[in-house]
Tab-separated table of N, CA and C in Angstrom:
chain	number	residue	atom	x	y	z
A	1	UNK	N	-8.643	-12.451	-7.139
A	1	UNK	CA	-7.859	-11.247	-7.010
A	1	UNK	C	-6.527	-11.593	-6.354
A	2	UNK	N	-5.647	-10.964	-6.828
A	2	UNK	CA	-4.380	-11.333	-6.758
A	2	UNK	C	-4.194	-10.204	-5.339
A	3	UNK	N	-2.840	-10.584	-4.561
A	3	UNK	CA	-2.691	-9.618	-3.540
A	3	UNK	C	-0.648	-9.427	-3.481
A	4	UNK	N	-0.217	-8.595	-2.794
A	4	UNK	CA	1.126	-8.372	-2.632
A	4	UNK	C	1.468	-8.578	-1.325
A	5	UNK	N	2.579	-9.574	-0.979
A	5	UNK	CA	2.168	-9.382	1.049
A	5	UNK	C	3.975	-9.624	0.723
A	6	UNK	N	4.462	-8.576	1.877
A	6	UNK	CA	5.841	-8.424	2.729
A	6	UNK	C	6.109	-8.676	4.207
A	7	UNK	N	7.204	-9.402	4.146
A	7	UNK	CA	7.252	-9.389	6.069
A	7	UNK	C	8.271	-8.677	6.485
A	8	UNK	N	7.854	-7.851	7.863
A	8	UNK	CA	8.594	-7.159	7.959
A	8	UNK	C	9.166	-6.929	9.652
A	9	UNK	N	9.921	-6.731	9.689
A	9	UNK	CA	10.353	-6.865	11.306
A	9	UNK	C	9.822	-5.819	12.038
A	10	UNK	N	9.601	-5.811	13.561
A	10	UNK	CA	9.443	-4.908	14.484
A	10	UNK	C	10.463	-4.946	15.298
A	11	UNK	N	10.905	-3.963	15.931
A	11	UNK	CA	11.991	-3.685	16.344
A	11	UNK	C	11.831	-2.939	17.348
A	12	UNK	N	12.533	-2.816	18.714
A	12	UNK	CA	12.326	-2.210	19.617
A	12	UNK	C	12.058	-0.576	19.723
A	13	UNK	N	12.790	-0.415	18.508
A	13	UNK	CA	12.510	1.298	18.630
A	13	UNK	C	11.163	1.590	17.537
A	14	UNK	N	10.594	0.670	17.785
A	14	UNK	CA	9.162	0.705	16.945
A	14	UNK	C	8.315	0.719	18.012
A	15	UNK	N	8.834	0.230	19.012
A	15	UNK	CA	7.650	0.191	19.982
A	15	UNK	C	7.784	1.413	20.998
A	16	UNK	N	5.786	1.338	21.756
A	16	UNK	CA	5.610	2.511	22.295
A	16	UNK	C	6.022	1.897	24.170
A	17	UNK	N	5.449	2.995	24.705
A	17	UNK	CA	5.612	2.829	26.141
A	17	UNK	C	4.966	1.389	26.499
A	18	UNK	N	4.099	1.274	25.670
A	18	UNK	CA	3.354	-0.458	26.299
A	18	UNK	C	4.226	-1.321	25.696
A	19	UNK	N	5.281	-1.197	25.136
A	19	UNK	CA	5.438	-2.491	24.759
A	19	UNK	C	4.990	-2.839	23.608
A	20	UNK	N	3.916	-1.926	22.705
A	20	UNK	CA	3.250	-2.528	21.172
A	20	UNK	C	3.943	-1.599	20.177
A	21	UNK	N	3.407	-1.923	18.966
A	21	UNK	CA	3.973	-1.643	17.853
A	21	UNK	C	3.165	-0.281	17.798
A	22	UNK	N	4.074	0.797	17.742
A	22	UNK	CA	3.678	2.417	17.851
A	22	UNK	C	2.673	2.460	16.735
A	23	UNK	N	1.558	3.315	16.760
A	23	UNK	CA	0.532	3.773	16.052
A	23	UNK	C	1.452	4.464	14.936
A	24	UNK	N	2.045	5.344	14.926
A	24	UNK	CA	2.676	5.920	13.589
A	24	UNK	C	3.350	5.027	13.016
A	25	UNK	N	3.948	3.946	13.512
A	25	UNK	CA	5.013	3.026	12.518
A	25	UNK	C	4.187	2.256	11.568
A	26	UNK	N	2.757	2.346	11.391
A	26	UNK	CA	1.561	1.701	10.517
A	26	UNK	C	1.665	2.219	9.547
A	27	UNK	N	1.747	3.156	9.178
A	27	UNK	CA	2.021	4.314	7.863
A	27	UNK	C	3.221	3.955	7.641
A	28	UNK	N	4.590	3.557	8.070
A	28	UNK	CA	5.718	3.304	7.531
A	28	UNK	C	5.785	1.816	7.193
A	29	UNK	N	5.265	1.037	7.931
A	29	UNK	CA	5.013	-0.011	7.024
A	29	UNK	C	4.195	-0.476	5.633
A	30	UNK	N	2.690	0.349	6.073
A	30	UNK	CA	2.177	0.444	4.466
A	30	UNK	C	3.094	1.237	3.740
A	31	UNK	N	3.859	1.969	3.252
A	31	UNK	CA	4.695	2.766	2.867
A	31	UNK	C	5.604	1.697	1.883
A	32	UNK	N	5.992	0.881	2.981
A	32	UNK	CA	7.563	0.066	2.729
A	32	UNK	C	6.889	-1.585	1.591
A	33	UNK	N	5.360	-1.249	2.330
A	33	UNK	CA	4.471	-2.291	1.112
A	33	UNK	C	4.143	-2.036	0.094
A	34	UNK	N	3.964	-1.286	-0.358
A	34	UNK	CA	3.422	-0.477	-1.587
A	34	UNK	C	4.933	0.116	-2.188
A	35	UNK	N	5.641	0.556	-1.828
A	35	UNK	CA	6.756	0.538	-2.559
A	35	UNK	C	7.528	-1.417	-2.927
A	36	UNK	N	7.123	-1.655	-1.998
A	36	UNK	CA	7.656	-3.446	-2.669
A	36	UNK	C	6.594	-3.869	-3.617
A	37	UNK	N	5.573	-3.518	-3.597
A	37	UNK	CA	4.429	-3.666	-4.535
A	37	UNK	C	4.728	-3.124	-5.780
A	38	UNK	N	5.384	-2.040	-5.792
A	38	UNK	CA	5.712	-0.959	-6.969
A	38	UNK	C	6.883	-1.480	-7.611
A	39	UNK	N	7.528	-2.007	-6.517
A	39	UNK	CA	8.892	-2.900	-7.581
A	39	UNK	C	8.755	-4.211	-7.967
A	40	UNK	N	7.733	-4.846	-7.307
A	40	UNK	CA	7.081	-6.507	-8.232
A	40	UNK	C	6.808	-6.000	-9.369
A	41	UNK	N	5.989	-4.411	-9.880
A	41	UNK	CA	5.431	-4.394	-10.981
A	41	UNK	C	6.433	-3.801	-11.571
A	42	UNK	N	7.550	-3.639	-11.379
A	42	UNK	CA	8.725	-3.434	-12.275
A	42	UNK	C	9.162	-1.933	-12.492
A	43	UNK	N	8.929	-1.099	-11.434
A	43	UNK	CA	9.115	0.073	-11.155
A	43	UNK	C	10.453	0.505	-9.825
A	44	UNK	N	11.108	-0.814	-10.272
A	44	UNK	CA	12.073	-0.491	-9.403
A	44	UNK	C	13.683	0.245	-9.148
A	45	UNK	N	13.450	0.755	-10.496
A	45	UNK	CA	14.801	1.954	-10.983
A	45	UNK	C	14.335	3.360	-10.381
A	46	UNK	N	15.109	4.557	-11.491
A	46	UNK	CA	14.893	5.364	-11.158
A	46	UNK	C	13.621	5.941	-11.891
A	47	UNK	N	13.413	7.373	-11.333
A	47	UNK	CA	12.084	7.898	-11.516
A	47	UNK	C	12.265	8.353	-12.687
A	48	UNK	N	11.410	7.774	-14.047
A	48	UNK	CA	11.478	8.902	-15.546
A	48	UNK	C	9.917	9.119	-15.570
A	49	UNK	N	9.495	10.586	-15.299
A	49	UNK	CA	7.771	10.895	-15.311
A	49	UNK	C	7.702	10.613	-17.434
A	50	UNK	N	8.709	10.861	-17.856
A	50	UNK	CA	8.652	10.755	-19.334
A	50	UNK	C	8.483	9.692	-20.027
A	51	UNK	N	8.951	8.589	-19.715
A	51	UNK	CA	8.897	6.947	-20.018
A	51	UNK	C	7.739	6.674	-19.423
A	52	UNK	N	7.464	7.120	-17.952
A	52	UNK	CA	6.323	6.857	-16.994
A	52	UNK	C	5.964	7.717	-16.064
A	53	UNK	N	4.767	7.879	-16.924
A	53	UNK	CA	3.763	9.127	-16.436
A	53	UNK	C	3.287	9.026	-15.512
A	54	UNK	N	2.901	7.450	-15.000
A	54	UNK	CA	1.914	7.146	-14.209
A	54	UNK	C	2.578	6.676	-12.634
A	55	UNK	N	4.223	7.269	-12.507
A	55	UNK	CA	4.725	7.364	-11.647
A	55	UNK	C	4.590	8.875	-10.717
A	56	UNK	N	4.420	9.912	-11.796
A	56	UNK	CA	4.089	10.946	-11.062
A	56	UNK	C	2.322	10.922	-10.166
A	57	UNK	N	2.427	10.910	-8.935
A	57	UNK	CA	1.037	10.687	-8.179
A	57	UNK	C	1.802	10.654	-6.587
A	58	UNK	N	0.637	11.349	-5.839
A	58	UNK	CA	0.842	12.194	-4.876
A	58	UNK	C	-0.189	11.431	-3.612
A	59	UNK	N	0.292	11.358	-2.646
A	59	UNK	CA	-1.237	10.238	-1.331
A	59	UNK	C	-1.779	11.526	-1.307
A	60	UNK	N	-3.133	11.400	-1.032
A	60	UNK	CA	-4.290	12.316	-0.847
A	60	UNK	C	-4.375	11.683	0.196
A	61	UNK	N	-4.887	10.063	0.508
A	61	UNK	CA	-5.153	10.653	2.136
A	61	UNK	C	-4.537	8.660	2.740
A	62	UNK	N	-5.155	8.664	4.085
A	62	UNK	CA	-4.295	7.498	4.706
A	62	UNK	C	-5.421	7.429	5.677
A	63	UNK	N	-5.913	5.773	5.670
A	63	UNK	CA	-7.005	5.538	6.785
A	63	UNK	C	-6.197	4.278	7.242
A	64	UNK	N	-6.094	4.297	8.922
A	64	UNK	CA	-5.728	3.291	9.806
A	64	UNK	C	-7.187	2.588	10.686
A	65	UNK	N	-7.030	1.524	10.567
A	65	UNK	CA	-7.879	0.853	11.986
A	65	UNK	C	-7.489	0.173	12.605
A	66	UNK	N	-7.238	0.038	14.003
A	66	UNK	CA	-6.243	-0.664	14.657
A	66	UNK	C	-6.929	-1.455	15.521
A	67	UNK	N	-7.088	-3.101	14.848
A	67	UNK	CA	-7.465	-3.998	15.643
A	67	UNK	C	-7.276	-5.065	16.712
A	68	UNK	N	-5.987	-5.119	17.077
A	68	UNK	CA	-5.398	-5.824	17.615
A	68	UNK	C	-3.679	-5.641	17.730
A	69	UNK	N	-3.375	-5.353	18.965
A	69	UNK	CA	-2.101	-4.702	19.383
A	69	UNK	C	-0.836	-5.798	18.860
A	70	UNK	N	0.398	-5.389	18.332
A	70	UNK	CA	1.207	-6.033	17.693
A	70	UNK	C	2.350	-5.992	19.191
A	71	UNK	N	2.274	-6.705	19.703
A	71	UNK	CA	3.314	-6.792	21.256
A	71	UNK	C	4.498	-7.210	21.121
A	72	UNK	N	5.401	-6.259	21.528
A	72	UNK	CA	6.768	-6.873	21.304
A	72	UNK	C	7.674	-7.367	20.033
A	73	UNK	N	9.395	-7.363	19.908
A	73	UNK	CA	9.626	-7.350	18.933
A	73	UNK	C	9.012	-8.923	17.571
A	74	UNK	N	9.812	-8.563	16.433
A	74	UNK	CA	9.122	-9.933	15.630
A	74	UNK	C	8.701	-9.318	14.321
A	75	UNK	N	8.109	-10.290	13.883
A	75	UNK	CA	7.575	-10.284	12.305
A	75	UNK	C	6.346	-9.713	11.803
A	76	UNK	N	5.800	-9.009	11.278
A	76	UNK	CA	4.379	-8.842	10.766
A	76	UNK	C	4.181	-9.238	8.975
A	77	UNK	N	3.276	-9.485	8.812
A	77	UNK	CA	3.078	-9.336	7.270
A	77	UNK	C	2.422	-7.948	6.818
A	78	UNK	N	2.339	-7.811	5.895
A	78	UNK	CA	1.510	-6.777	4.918
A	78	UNK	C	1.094	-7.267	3.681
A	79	UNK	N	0.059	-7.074	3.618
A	79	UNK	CA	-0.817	-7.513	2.490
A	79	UNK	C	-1.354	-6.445	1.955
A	80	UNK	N	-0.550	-6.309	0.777
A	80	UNK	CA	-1.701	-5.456	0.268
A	80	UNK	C	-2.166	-4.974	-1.268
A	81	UNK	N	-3.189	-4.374	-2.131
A	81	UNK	CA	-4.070	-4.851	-3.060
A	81	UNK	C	-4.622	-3.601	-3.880
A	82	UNK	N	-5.173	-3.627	-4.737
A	82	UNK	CA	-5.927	-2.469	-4.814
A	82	UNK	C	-7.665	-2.448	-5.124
A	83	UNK	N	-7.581	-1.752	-3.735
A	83	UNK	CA	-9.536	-1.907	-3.864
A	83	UNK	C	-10.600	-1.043	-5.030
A	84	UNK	N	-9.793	-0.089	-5.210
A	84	UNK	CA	-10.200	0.639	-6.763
A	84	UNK	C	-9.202	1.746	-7.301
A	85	UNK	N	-9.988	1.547	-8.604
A	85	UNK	CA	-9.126	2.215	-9.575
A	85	UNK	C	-9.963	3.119	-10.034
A	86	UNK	N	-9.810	4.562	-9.884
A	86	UNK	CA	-11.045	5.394	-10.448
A	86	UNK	C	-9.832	6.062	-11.833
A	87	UNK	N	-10.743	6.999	-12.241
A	87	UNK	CA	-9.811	8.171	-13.917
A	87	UNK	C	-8.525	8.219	-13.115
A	88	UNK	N	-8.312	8.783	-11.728
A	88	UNK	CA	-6.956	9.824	-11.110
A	88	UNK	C	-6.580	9.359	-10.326
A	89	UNK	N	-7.415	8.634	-9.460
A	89	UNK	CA	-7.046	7.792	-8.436
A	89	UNK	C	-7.115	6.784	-8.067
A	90	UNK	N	-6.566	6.170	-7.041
A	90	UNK	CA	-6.265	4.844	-6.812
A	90	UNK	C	-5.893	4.349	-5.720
A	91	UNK	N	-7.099	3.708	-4.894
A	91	UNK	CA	-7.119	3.085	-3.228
A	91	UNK	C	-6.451	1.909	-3.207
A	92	UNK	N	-5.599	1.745	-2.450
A	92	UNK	CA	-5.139	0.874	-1.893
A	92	UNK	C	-5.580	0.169	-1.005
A	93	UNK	N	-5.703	-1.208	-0.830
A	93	UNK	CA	-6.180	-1.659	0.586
A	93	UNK	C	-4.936	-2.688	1.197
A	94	UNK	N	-5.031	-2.362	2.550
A	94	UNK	CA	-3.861	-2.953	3.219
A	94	UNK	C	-4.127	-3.339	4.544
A	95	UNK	N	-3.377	-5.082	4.845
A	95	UNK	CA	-3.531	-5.334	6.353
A	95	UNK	C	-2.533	-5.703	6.589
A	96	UNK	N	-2.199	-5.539	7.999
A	96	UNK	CA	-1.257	-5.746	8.903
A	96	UNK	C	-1.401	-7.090	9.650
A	97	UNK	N	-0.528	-8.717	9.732
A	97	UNK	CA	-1.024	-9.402	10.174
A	97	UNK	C	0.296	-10.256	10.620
A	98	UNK	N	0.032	-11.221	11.855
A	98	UNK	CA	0.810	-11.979	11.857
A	98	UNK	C	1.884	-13.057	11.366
A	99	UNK	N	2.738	-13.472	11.708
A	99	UNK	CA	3.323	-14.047	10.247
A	99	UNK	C	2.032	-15.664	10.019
A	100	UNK	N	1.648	-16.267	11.178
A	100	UNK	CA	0.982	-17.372	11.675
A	100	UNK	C	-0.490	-17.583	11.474
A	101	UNK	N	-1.280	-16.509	11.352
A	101	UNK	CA	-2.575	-16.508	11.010
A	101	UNK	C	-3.220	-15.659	10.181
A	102	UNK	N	-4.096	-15.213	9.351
A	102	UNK	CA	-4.752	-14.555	8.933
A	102	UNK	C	-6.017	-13.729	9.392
A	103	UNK	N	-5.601	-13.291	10.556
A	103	UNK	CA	-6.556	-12.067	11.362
A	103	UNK	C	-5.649	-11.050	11.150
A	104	UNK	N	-5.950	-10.048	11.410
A	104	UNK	CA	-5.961	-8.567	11.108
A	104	UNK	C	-5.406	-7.674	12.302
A	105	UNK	N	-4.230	-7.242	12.757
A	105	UNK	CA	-3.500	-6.234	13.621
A	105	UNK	C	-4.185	-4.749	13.379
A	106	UNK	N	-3.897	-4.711	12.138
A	106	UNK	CA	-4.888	-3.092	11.200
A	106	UNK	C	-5.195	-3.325	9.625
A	107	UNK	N	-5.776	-2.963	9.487
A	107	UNK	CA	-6.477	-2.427	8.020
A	107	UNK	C	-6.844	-1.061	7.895
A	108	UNK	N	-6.397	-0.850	6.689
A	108	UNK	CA	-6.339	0.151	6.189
A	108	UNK	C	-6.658	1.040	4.791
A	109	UNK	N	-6.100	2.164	4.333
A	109	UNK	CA	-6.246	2.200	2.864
A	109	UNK	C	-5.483	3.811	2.656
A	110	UNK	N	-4.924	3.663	1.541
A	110	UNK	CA	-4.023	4.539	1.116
A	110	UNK	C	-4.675	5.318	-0.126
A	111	UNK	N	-4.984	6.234	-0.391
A	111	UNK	CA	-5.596	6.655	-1.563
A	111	UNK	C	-4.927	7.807	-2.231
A	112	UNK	N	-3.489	7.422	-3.827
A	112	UNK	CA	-3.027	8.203	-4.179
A	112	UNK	C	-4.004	8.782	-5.682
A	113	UNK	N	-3.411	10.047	-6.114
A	113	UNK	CA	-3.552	10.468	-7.091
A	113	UNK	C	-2.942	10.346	-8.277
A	114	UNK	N	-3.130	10.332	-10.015
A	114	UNK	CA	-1.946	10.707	-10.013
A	114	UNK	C	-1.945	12.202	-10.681
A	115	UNK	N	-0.902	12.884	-10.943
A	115	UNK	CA	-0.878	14.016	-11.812
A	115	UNK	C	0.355	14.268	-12.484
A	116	UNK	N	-0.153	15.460	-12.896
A	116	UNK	CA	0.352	15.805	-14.400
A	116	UNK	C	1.958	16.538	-13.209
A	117	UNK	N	3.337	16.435	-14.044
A	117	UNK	CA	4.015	16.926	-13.795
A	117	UNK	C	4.247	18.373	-13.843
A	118	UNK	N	3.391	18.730	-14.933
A	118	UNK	CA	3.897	20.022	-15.653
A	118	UNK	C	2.871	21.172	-14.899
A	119	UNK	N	1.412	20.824	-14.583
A	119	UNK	CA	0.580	21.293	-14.148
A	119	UNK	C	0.362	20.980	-12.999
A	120	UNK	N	0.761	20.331	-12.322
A	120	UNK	CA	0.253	20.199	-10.795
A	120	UNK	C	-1.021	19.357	-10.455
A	121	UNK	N	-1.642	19.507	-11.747
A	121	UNK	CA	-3.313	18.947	-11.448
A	121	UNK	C	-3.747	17.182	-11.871
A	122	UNK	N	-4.712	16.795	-10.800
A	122	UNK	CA	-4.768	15.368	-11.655
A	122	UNK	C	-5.096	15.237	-13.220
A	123	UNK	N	-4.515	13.923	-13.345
A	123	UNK	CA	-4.130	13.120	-14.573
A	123	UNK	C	-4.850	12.292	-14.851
A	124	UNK	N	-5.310	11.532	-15.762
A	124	UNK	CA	-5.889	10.112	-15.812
A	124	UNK	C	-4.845	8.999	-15.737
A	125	UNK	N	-4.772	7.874	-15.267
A	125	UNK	CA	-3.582	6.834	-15.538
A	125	UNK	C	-4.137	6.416	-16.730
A	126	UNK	N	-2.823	5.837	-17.249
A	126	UNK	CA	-2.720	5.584	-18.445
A	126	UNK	C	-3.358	4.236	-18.866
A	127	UNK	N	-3.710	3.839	-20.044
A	127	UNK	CA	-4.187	2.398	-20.370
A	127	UNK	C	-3.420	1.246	-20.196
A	128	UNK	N	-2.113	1.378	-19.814
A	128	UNK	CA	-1.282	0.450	-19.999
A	128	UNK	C	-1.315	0.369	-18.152
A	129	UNK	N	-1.355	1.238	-17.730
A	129	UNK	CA	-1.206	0.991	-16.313
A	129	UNK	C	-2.023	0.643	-15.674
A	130	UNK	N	-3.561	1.023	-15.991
A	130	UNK	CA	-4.636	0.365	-15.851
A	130	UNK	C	-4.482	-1.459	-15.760
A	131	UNK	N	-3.757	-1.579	-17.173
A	131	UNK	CA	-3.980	-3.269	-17.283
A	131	UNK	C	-3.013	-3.959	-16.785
A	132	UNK	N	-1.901	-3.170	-16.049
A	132	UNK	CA	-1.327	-3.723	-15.160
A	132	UNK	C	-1.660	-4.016	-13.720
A	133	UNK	N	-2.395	-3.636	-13.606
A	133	UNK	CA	-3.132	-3.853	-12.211
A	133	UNK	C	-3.979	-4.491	-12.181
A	134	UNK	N	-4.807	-5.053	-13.382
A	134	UNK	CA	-5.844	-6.021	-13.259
A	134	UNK	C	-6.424	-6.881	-12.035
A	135	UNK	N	-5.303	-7.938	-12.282
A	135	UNK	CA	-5.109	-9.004	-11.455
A	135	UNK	C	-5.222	-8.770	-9.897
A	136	UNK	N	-5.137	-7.333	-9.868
A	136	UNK	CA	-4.903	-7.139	-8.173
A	136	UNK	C	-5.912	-6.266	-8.116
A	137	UNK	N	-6.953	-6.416	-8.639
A	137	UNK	CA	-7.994	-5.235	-8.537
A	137	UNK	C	-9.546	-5.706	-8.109
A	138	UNK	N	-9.545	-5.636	-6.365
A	138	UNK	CA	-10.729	-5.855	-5.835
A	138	UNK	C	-12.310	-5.883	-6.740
A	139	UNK	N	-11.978	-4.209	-6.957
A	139	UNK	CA	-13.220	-3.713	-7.682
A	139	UNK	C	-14.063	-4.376	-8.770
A	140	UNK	N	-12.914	-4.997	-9.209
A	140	UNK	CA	-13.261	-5.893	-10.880
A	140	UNK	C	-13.822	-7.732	-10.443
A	141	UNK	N	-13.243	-7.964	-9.269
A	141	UNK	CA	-13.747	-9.304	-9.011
A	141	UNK	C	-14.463	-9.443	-7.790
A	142	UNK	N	-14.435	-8.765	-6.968
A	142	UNK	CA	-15.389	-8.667	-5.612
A	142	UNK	C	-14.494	-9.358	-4.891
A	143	UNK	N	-13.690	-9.772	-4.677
A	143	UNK	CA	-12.623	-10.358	-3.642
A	143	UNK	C	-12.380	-9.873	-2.705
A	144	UNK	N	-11.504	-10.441	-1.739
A	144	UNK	CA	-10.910	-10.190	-0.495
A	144	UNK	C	-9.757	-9.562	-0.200
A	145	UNK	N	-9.716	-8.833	0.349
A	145	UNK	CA	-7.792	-8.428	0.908
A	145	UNK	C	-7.947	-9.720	1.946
């Protein structure tokens, strides 16, 4: 299984009263991964739901676990993958890690939808988008983030 990883700086106004990397700035980094993820797969213009349907999709929900405090300014990575692909939706899995080792700051998972523009309601993704994700798709090979 293939994975997507970005590095990304921390910066003082990221951090909380201790000195670590603020609990909300976790969501803006998975954010800033998954959109770099979205432009490896060549979605990096503007938005046409008409050319691409499978751009219209909405987060349903956002799980953090925070294992180990990110102290002070510097680098983190993001890694991140997709752990399944159901008809509408589609989990993301994502960790937060040093630039130096492969242990885990947080893990996480992002789980969008997608839907229909016209109706509001979920969609199926399309076949073509399906097989673009293959390669990065936990579910299909039992792999690792």
């Amino acid at each position: 299984m293939r994975f997507h990883e970005r590095t990304h700086g921390v910066y003082f106004d990221d951090l909380d009263a201790f000195g670590i990397l603020h609990n909300a700035r976790y969501l803006l980094l998975f954010e800033h991964a998954i959109g770099s993820f979205w432009r490896h797969m060549g979605w990096g213009g503007p938005l046409d739901f008409n050319d691409n349907p499978d751009q219209y999709h909405l987060v349903r929900s956002n799980h953090i676990e925070y294992l180990r405090p990110v102290k002070g300014t510097g680098e983190v990575r993001v890694r991140v993958w997709v752990d399944k692909l159901g008809t509408t939706s589609l989990t993301f899995g994502l960790r937060v890690m040093p630039l130096d080792e492969d242990v885990d700051h947080a893990r996480g998972q992002r789980v969008i939808v997608r839907v229909d523009p016209s109706t509001q309601r979920p969609a199926p993704w399309t076949e073509s988008f399906r097989e673009l994700l293959v390669p990065y798709r936990k579910d299909l090979e039992g792999g690792g983030g």
